[in-house]
PDB file of C-alpha atoms in Angstrom:
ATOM      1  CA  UNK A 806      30.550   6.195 -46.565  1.00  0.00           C
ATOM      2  CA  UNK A 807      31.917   3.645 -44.473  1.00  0.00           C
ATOM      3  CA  UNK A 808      33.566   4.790 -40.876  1.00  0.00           C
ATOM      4  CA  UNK A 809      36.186   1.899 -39.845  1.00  0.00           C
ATOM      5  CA  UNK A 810      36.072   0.880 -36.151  1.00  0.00           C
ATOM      6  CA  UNK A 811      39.196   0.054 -33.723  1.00  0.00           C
ATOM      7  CA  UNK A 812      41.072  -1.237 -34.269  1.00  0.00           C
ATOM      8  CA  UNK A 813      40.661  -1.182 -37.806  1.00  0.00           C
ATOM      9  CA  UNK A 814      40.075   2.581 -38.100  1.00  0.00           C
ATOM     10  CA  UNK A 815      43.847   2.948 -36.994  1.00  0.00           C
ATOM     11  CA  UNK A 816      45.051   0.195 -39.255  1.00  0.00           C
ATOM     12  CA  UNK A 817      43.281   1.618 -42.592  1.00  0.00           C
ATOM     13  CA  UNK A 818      44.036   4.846 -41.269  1.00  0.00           C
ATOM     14  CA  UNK A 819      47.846   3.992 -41.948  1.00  0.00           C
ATOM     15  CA  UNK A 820      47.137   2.313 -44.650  1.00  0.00           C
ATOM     16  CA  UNK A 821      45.637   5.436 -46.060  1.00  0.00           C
ATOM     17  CA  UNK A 822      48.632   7.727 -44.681  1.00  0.00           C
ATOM     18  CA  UNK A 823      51.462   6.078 -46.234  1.00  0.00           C
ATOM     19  CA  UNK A 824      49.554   5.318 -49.695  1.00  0.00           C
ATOM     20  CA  UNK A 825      48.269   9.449 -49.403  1.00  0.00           C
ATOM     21  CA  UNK A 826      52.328  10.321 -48.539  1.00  0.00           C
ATOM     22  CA  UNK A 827      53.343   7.830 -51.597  1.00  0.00           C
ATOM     23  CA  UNK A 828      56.057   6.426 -49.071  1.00  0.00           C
ATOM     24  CA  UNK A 829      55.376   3.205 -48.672  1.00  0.00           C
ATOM     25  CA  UNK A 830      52.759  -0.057 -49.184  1.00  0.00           C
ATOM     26  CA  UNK A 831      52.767  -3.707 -48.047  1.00  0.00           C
ATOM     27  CA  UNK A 832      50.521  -6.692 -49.460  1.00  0.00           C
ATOM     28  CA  UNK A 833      50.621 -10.171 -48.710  1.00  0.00           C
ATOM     29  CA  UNK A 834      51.950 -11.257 -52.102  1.00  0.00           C
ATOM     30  CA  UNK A 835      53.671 -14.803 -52.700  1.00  0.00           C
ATOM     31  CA  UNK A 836      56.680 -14.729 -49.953  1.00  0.00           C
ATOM     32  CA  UNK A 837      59.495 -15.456 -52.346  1.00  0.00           C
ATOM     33  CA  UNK A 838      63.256 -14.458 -52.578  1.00  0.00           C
ATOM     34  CA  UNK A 839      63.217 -15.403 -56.295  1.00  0.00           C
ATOM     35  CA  UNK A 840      61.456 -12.387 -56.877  1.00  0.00           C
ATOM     36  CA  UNK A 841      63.602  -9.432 -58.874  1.00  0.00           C
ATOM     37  CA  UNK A 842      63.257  -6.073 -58.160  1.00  0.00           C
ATOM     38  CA  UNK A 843      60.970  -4.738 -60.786  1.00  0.00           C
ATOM     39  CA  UNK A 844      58.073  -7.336 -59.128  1.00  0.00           C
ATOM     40  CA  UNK A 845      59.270  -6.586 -55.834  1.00  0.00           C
ATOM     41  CA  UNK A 846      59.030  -2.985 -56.595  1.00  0.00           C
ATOM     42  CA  UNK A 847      55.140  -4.278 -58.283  1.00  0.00           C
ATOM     43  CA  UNK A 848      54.620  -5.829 -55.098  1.00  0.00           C
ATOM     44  CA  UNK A 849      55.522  -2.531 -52.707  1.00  0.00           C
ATOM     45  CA  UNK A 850      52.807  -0.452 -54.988  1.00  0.00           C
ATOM     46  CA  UNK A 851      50.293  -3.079 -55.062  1.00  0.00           C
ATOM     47  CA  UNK A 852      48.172  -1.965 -51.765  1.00  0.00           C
ATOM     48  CA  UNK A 853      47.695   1.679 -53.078  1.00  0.00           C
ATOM     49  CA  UNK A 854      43.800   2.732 -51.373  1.00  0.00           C
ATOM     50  CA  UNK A 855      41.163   2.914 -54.559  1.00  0.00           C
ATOM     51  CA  UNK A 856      38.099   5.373 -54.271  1.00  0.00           C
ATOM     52  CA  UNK A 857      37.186   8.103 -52.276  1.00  0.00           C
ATOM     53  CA  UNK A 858      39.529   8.162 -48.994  1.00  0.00           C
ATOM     54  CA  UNK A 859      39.611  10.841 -46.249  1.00  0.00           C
ATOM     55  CA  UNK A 860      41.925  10.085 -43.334  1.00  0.00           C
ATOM     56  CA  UNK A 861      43.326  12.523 -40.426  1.00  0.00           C
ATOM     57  CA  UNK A 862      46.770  12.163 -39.468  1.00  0.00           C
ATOM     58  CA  UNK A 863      49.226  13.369 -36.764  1.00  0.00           C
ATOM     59  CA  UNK A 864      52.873  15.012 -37.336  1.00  0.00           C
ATOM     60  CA  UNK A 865      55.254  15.671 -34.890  1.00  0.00           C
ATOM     61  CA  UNK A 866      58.092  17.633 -36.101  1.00  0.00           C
ATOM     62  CA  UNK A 867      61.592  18.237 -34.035  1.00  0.00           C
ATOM     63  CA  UNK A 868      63.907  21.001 -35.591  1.00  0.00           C
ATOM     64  CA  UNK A 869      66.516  19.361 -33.520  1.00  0.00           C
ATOM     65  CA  UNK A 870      68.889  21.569 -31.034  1.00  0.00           C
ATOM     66  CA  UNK A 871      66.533  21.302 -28.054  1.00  0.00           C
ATOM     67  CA  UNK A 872      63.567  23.585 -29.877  1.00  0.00           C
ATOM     68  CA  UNK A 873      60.108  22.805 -28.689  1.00  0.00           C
ATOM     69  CA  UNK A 874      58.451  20.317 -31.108  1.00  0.00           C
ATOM     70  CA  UNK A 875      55.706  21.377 -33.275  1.00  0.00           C
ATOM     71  CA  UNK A 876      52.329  19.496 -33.315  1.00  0.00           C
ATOM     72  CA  UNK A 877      50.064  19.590 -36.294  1.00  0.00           C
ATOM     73  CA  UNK A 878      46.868  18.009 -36.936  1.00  0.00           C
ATOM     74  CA  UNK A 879      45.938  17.761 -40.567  1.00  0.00           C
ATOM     75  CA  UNK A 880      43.593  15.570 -42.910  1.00  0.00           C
ATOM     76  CA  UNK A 881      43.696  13.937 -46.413  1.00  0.00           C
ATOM     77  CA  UNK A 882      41.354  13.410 -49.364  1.00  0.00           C
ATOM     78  CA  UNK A 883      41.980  11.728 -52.172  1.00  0.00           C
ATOM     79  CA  UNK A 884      40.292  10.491 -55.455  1.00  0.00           C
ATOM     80  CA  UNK A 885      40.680   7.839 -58.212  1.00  0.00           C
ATOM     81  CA  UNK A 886      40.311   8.625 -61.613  1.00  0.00           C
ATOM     82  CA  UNK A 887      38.728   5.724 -63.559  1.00  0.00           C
ATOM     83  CA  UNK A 888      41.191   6.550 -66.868  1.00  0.00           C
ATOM     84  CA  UNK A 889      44.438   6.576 -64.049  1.00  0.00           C
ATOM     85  CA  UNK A 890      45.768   9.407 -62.130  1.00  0.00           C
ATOM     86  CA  UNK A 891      44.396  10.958 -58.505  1.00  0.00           C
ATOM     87  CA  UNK A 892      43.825  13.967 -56.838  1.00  0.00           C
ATOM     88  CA  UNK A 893      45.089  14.608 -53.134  1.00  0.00           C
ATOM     89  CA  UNK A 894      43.783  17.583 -51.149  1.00  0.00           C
ATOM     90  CA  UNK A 895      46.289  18.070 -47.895  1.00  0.00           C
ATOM     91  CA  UNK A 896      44.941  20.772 -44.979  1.00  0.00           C
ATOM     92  CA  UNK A 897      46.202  21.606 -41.522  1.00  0.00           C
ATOM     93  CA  UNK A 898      43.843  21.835 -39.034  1.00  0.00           C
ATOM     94  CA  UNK A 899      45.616  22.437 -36.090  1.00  0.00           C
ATOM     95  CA  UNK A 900      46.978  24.882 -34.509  1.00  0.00           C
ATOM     96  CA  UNK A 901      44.498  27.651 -35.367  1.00  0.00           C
ATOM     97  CA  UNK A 902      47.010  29.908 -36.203  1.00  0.00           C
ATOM     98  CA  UNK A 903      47.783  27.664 -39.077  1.00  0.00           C
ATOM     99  CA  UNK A 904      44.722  26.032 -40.380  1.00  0.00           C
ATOM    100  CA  UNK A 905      43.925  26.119 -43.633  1.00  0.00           C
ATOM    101  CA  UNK A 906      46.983  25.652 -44.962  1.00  0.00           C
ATOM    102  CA  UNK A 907      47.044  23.398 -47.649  1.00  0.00           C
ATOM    103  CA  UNK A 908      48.341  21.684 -50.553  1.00  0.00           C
ATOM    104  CA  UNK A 909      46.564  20.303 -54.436  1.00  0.00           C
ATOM    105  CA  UNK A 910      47.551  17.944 -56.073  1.00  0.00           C
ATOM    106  CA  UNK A 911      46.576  16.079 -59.404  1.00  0.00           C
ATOM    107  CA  UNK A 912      48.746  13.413 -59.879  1.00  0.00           C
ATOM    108  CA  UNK A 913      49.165  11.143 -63.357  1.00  0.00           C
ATOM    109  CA  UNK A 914      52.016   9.121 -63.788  1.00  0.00           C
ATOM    110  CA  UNK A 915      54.556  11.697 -64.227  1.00  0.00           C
ATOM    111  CA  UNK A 916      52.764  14.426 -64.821  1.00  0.00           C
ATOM    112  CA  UNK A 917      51.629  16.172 -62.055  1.00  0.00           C
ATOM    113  CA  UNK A 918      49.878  20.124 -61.144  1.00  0.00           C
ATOM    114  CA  UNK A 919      48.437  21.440 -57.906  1.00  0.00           C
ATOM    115  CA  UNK A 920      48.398  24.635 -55.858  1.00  0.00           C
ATOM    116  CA  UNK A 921      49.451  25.863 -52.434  1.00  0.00           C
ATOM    117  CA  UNK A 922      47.610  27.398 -49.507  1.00  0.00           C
ATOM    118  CA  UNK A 923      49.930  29.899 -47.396  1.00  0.00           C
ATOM    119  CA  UNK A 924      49.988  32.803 -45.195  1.00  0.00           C
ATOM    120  CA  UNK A 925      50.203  34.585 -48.861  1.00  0.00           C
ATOM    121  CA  UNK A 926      46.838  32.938 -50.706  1.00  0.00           C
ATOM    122  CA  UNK A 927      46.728  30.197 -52.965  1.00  0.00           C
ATOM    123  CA  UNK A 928      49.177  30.436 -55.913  1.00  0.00           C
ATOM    124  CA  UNK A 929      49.688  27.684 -58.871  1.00  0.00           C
ATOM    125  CA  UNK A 930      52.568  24.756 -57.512  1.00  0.00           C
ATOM    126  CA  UNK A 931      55.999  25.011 -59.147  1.00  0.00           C
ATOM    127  CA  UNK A 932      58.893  23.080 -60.487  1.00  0.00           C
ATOM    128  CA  UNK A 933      61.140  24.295 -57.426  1.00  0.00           C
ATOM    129  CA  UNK A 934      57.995  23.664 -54.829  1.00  0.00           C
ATOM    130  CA  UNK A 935      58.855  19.809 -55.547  1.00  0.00           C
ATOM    131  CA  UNK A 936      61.709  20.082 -53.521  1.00  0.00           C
ATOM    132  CA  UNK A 937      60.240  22.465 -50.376  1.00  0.00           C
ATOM    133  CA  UNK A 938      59.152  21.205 -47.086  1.00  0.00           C
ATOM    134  CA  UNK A 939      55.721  19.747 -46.729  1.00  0.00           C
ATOM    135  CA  UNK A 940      54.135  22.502 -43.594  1.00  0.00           C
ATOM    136  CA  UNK A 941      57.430  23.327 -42.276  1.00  0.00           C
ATOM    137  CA  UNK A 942      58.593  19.570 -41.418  1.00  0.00           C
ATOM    138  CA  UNK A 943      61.283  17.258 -42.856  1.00  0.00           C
ATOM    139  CA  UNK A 944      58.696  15.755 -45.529  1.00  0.00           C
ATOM    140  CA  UNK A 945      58.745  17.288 -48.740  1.00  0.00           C
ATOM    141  CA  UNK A 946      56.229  17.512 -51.509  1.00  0.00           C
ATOM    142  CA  UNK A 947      58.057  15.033 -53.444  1.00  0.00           C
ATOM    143  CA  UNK A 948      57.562  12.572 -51.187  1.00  0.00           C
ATOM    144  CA  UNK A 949      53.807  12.910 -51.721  1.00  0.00           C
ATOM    145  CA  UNK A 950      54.651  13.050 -55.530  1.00  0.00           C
ATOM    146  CA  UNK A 951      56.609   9.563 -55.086  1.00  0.00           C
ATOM    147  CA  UNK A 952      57.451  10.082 -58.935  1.00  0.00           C
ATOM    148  CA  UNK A 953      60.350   7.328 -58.010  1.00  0.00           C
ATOM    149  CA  UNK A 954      58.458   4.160 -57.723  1.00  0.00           C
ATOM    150  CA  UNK A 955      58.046   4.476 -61.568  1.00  0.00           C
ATOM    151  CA  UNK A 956      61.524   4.887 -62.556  1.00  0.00           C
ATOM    152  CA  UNK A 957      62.424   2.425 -64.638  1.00  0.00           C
ATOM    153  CA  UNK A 958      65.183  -0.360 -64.305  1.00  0.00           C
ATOM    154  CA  UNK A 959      64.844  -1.051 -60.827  1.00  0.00           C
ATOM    155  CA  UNK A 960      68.688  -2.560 -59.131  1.00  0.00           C
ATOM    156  CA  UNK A 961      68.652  -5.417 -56.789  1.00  0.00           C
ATOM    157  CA  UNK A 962      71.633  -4.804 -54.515  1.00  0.00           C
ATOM    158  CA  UNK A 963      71.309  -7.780 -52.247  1.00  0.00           C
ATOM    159  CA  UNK A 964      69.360  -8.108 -48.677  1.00  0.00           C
ATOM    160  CA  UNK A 965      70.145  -6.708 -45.330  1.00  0.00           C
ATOM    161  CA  UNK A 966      68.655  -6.328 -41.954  1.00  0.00           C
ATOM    162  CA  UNK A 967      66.907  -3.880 -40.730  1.00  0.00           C
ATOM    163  CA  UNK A 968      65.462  -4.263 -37.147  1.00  0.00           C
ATOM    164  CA  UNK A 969      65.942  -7.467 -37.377  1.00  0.00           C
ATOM    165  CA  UNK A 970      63.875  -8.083 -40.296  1.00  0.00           C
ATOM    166  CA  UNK A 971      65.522  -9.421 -43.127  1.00  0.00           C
ATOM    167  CA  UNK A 972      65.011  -7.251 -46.285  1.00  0.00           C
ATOM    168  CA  UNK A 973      65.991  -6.971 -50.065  1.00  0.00           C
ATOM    169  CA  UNK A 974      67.607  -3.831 -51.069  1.00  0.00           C
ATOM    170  CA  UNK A 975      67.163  -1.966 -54.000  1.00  0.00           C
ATOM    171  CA  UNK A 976      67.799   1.101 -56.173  1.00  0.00           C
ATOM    172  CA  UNK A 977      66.308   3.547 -58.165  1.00  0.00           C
ATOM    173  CA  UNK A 978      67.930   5.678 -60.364  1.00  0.00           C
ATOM    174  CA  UNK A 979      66.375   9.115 -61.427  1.00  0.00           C
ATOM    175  CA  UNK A 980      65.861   8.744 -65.509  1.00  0.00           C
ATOM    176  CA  UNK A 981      66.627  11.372 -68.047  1.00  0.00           C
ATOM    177  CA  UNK A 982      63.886  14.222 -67.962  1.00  0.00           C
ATOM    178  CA  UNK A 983      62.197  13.748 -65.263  1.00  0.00           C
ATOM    179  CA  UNK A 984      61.465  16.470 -62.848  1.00  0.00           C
ATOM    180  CA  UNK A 985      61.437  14.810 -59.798  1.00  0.00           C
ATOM    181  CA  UNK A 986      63.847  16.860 -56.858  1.00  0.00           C
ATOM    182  CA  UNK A 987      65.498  13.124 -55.582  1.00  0.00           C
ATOM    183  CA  UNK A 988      68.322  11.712 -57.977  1.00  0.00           C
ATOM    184  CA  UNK A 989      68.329   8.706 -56.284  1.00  0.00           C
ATOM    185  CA  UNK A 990      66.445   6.323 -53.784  1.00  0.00           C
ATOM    186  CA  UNK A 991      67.103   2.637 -51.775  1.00  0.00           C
ATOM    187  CA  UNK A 992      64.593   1.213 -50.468  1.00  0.00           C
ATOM    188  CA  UNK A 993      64.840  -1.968 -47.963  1.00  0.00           C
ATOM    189  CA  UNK A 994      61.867  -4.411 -48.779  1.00  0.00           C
ATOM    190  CA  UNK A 995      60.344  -6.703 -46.046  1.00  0.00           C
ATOM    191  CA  UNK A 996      59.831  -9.467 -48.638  1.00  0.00           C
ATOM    192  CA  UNK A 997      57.594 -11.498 -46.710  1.00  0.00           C
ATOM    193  CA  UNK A 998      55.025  -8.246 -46.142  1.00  0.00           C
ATOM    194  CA  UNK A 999      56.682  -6.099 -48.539  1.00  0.00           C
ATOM    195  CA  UNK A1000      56.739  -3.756 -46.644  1.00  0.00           C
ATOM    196  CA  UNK A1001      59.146  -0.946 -47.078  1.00  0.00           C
ATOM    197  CA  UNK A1002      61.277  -1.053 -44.004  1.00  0.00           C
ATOM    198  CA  UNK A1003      63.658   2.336 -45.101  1.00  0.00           C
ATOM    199  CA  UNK A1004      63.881   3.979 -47.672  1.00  0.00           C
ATOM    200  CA  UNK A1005      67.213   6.728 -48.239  1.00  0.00           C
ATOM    201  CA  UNK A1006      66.550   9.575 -50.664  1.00  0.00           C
ATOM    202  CA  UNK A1007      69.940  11.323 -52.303  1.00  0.00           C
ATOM    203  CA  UNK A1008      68.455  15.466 -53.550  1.00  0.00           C
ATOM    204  CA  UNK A1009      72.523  16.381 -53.996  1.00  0.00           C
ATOM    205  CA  UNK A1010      75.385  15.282 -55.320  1.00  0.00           C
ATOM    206  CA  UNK A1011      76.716  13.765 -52.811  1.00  0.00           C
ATOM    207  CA  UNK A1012      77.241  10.170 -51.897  1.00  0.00           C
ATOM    208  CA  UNK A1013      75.345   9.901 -48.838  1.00  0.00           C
ATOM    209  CA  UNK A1014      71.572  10.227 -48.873  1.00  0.00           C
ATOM    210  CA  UNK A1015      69.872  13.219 -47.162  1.00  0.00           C
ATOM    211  CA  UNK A1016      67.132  11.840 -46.017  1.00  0.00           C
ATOM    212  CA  UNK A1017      65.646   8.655 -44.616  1.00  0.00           C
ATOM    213  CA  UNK A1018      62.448   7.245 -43.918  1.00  0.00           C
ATOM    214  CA  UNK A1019      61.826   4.493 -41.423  1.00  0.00           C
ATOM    215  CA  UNK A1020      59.110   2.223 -40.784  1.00  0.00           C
ATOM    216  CA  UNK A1021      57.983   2.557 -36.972  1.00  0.00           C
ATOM    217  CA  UNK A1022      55.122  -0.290 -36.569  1.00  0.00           C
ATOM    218  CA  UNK A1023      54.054  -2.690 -39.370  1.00  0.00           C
ATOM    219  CA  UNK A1024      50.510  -4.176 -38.665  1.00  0.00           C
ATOM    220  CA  UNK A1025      48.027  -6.193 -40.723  1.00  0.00           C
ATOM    221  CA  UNK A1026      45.167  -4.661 -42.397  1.00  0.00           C
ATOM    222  CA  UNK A1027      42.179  -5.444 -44.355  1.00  0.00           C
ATOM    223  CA  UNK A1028      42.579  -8.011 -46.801  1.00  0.00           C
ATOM    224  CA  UNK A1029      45.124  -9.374 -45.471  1.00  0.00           C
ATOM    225  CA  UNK A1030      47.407  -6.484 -46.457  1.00  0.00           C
ATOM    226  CA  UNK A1031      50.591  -5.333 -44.175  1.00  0.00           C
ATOM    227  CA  UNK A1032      50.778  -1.804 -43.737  1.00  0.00           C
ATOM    228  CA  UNK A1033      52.934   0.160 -41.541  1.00  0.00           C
ATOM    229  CA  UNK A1034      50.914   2.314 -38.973  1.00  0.00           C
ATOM    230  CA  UNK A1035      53.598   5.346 -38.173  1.00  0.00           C
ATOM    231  CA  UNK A1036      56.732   5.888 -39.556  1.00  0.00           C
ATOM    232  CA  UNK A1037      59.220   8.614 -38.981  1.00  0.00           C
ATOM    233  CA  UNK A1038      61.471  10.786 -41.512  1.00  0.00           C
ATOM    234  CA  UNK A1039      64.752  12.055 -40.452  1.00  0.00           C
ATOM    235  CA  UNK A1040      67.001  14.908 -42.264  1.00  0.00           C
ATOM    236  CA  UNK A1041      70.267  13.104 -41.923  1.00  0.00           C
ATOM    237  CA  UNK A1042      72.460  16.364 -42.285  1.00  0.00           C
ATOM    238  CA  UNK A1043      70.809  17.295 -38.607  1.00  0.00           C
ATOM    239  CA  UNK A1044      68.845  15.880 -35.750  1.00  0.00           C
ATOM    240  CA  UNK A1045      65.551  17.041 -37.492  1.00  0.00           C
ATOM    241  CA  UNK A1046      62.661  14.275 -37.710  1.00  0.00           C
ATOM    242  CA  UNK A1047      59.270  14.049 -38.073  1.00  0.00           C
ATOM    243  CA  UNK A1048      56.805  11.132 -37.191  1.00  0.00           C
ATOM    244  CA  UNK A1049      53.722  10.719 -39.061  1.00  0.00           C
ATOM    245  CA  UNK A1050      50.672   8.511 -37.906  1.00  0.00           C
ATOM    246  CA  UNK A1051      47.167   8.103 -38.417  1.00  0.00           C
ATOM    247  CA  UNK A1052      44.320   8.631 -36.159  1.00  0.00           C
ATOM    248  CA  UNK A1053      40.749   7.935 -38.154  1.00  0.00           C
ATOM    249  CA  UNK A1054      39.583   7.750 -41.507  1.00  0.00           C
ATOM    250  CA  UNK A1055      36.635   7.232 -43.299  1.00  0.00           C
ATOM    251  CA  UNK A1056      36.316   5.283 -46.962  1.00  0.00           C
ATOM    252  CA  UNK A1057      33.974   4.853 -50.033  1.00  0.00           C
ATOM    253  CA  UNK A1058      33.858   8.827 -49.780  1.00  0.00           C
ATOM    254  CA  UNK A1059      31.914  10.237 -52.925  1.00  0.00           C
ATOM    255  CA  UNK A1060      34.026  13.493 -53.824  1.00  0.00           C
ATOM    256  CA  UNK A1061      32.839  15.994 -56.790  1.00  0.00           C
ATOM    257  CA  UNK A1062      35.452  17.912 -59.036  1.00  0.00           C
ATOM    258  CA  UNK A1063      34.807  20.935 -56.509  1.00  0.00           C
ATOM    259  CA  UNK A1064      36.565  19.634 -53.289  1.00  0.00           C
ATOM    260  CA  UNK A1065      39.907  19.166 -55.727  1.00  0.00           C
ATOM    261  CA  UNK A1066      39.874  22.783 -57.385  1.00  0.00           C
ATOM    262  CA  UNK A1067      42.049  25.177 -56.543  1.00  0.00           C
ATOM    263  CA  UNK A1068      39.238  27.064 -54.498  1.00  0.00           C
ATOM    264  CA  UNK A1069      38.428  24.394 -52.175  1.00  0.00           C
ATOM    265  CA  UNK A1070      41.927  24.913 -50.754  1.00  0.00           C
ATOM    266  CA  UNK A1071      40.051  28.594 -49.267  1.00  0.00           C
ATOM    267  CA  UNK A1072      37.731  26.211 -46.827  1.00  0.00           C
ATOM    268  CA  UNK A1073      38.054  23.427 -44.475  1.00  0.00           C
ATOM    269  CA  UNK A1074      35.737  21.137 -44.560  1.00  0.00           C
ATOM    270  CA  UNK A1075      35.547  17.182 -43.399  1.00  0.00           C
ATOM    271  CA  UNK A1076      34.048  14.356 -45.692  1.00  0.00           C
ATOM    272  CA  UNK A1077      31.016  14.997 -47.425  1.00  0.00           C
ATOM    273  CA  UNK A1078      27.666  13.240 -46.253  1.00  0.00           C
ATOM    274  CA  UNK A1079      26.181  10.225 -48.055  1.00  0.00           C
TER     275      UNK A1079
END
């Protein structure tokens, strides 16, 4: 097990975050405009973690209309499976009132099962829990799911700006039977990084996304990777957000098949011990 130091610890830590979340990646590809949006789209997945990862993250959410923000500390693990797929283990640990809560998931391609951790036990995931909140905050288990960035025929629809950086913009189109809870999703690629700068998710009908997900701080990690290090998702019916960053993590974690069954959501525990 390797423990990163500052100020890579915070830098892989986001790395791990946004890969664990399945919002967004950034590499150092070839820098090229000529690209089209299925390699740009190859290009945003290409910095996905490999291995044994456990990270610990901090989320601030604010309801909006002048309640209190909530504070949560939680942590990730996650797994590769040599044949493809993962497994993702997500716990709070703080406040005490809430720890243990927690979420399972075993993720390949588009298939994907898990379980949930409430105040009611652990019960099997669901269809409908795609499209809940992730712990009460504006993230939802789809997002963790990212089922979109393998839908197929990925759109170009020209480049933008988006805090000042210039970015390509593209679109993704849910495909027949799938089960995923968006219908639709833009994202607005940093082409030099590729970095996703925003990304807008549409769950209705309507022609306005509902959500939105924006990049706070982009900074360069290990192998020359960019990566962002927070990033911030807003419910754009309300003034509800929540920012999401990462404080430590630890990699080349050796994980058994017990710390991703369905009973290892009853215990919190950190990363096992070389």
């Amino acid at each position: 097990m390797k423990h990163a130091a500052l100020p890579s610890r915070i830098l892989s830590s986001a790395w791990l975050l946004l890969s664990l979340l399945c919002l967004a990646w950034g590499s150092s590809l070839a820098q090229t405009s000529d690209l089209s949006a299925a390699q740009l789209m190859a290009g945003v997945k290409a910095a996905r973690p490999l291995g044994g990862v456990y990270t610990r993250i901090r989320i601030e959410h604010d309801a909006g209309g002048g309640a209190e923000p909530v504070i949560l500390q939680a942590q990730l693990k996650r797994r590769d499976h040599p044949g493809g797929g993962s497994d993702h283990l997500y716990q709070i640990l703080f406040p005490a009132e809430r720890k243990g809560e927690g979420l399972l998931l075993h993720i390949n391609g588009t298939h994907v099962t898990g379980s949930i951790r409430d105040g009611s036990g652990i019960r099997p995931l669901t269809g409908k829990d795609r499209s809940q909140p992730l712990f009460g905050t504006t993230l939802m288990i789809e997002d963790l799911i990212a089922e979109f960035l393998n839908w197929p025929g990925p759109e170009a629809l020209g480049t933008e700006e988006i805090d000042r950086v210039p970015c390509r913009r593209i679109r993704l189109q849910r495909p027949s039977g799938s089960a995923s809870a968006l219908r639709q999703v833009e994202l607005w690629v940093d082409e030099k990084r590729y970095v996703t700068q925003r990304i807008d998710a549409w769950t209705g009908r309507g022609d306005a996304p509902d959500r939105r997900v924006e990049t706070d701080k982009v900074v360069r990690g290990a192998n020359d990777y960019f990566i962002p290090a927070s990033f911030t998702v807003r419910d754009l019916h309300s003034s509800a957000a929540t920012r999401v960053e990462g404080v430590r993590s630890v990699s080349d974690v050796s994980y058994t098949d017990a710390d991703f069954e369905p009973a290892a959501l009853g215990e919190v525990s950190g990363p096992p011990r070389s």
